Coordinates of N, CA and C in Angstrom, one line a residue:
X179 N -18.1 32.6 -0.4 CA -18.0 31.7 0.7 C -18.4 32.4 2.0
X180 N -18.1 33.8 2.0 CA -18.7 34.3 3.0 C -20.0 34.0 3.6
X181 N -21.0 33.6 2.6 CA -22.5 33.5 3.4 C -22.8 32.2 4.0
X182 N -21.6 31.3 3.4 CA -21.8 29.8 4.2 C -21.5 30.2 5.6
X183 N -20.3 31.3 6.0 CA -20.4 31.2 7.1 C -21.5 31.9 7.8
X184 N -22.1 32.6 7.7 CA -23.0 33.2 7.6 C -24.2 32.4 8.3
X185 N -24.2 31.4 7.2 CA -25.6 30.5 7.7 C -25.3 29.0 8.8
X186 N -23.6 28.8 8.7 CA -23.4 27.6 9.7 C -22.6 27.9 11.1
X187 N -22.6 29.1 11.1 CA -21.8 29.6 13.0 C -22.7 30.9 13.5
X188 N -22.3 31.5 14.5 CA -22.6 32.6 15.1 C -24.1 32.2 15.6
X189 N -23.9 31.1 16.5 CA -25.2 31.2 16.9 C -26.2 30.1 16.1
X190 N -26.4 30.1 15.3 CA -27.0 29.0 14.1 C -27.8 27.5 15.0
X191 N -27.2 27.0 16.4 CA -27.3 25.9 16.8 C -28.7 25.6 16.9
X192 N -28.8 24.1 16.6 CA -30.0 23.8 16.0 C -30.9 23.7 15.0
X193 N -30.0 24.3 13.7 CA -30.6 24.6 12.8 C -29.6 23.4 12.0
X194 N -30.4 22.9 10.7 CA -29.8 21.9 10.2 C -30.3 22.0 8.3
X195 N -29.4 22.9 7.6 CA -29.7 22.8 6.2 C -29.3 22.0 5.7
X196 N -30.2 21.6 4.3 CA -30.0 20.6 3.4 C -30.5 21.4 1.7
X197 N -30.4 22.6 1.6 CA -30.5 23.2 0.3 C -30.4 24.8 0.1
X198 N -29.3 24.9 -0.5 CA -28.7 26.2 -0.9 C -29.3 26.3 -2.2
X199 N -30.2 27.6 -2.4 CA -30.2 27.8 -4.4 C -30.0 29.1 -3.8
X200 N -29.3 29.6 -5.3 CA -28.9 30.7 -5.6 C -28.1 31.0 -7.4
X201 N -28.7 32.0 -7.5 CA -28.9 32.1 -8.8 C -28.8 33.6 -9.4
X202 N -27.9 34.2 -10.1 CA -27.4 35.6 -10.2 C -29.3 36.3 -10.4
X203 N -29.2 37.3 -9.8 CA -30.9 38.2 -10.4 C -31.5 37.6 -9.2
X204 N -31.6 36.7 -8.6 CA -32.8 35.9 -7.8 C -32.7 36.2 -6.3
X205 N -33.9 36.2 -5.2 CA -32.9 35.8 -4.0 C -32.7 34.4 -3.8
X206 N -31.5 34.4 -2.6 CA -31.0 33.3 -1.8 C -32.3 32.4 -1.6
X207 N -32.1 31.4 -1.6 CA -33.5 30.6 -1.2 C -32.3 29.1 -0.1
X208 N -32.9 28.9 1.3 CA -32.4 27.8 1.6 C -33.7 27.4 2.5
X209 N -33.2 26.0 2.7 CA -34.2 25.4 3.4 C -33.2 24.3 4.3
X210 N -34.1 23.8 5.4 CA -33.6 22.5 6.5 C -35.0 22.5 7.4
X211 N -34.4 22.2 8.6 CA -35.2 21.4 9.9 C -34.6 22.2 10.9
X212 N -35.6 22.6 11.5 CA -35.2 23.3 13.5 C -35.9 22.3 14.1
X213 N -35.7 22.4 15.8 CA -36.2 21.5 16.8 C -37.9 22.2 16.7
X214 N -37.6 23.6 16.5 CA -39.2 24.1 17.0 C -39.0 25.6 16.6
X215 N -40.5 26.1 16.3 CA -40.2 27.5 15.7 C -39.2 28.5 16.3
X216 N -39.2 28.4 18.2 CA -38.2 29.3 18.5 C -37.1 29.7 17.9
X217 N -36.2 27.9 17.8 CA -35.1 28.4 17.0 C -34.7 29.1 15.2
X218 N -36.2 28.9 14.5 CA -36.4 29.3 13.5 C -36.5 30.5 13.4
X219 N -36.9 31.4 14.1 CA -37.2 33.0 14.5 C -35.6 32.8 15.0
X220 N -34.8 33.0 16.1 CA -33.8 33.5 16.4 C -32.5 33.1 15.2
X221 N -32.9 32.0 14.2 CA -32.0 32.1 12.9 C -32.3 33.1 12.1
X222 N -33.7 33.5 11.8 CA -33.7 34.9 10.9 C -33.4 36.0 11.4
X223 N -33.6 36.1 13.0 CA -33.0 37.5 13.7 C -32.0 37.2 13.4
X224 N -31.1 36.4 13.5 CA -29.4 36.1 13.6 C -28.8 36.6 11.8
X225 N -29.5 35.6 11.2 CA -29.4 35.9 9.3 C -29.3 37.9 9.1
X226 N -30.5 38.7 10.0 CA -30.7 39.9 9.4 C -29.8 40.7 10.3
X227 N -29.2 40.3 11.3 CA -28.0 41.6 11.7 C -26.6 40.9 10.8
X228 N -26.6 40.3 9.8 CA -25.6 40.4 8.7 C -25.0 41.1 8.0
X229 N -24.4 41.8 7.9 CA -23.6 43.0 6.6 C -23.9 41.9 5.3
X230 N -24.4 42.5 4.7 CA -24.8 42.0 2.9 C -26.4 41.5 2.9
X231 N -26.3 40.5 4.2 CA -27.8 40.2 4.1 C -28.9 41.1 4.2
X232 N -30.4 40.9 3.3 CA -31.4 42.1 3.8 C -32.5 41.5 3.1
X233 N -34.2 41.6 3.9 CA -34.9 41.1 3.0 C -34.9 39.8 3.6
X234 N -34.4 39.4 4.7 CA -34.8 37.9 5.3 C -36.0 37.4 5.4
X235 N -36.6 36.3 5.1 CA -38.0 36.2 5.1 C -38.5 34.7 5.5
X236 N -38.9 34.1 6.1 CA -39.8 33.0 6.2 C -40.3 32.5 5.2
X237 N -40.7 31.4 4.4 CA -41.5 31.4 3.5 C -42.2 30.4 3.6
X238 N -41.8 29.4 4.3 CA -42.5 28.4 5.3 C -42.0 27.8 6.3
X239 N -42.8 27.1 7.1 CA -42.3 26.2 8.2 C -43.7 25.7 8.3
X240 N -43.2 24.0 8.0 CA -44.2 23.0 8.8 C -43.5 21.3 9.8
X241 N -44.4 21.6 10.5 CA -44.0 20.4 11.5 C -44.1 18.9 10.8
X242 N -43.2 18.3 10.9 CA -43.1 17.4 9.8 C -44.0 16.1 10.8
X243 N -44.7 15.4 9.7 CA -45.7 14.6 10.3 C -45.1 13.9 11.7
X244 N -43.9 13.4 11.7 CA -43.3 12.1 12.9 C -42.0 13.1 13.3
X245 N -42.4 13.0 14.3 CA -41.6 13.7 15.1 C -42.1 15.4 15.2
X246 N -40.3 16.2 16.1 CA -40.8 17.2 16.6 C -40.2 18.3 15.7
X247 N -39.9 18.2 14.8 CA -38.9 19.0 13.7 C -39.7 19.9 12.8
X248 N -39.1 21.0 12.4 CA -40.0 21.5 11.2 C -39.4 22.1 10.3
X249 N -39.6 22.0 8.9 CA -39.2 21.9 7.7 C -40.0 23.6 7.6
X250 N -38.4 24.0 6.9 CA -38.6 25.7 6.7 C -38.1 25.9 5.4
X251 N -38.5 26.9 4.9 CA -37.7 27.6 3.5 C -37.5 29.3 4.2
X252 N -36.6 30.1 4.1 CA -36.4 31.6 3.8 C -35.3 31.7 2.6
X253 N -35.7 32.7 2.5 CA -35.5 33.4 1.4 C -34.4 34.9 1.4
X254 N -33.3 35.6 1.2 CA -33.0 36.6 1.3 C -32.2 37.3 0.3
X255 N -32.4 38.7 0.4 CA -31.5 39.1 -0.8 C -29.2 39.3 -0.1
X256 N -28.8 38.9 -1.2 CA -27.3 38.7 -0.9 C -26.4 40.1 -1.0
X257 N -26.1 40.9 -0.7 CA -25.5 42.4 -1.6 C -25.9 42.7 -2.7
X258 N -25.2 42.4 -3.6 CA -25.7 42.9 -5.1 C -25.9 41.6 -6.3
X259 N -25.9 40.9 -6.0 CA -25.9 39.5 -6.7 C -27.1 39.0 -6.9
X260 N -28.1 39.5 -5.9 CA -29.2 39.2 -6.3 C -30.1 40.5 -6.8
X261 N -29.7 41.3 -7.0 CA -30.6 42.2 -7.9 C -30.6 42.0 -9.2
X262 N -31.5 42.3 -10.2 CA -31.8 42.2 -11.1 C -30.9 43.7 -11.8
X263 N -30.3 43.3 -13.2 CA -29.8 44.4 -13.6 C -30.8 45.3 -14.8

């Protein structure tokens, strides 16, 4: 439960997810909508000064046809849960 908070306070405002996967061996994968890339970059700075988090990454962002929003995926590894044994 820790990384929910993780991903919904401390800063997070403007950012709006809609998918958590996570899967023992794998990394974290989430995705949602920001107003605009700014706040997409200051969520992965915010994500990588985390204790457990590391390996933050982008893996897309596009501006969704209507309107001003853009649809992102990153990716990160969790402490030890996502290594492969």
């Amino acid at each position: 439960l820790e990384i929910f908070g993780y991903l919904t306070r401390d800063g997070n405002n403007g950012v709006l997810l809609d998918t958590f996967h996570y899967k023992k061996g794998q990394p974290v994968t989430i995705a949602g909508q920001v107003g605009n890339d700014e706040f997409l970059y200051k969520f992965q700075e915010n994500l990588l000064t985390k204790k457990g988090l590391s390996k933050v990454r982008i893996q897309n962002a596009k501006k969704q046809e209507q309107g001003e929003m853009l649809n992102f995926s990153i990716i990160f590894d969790y402490k030890n849960f996502t290594k492969k044994k």
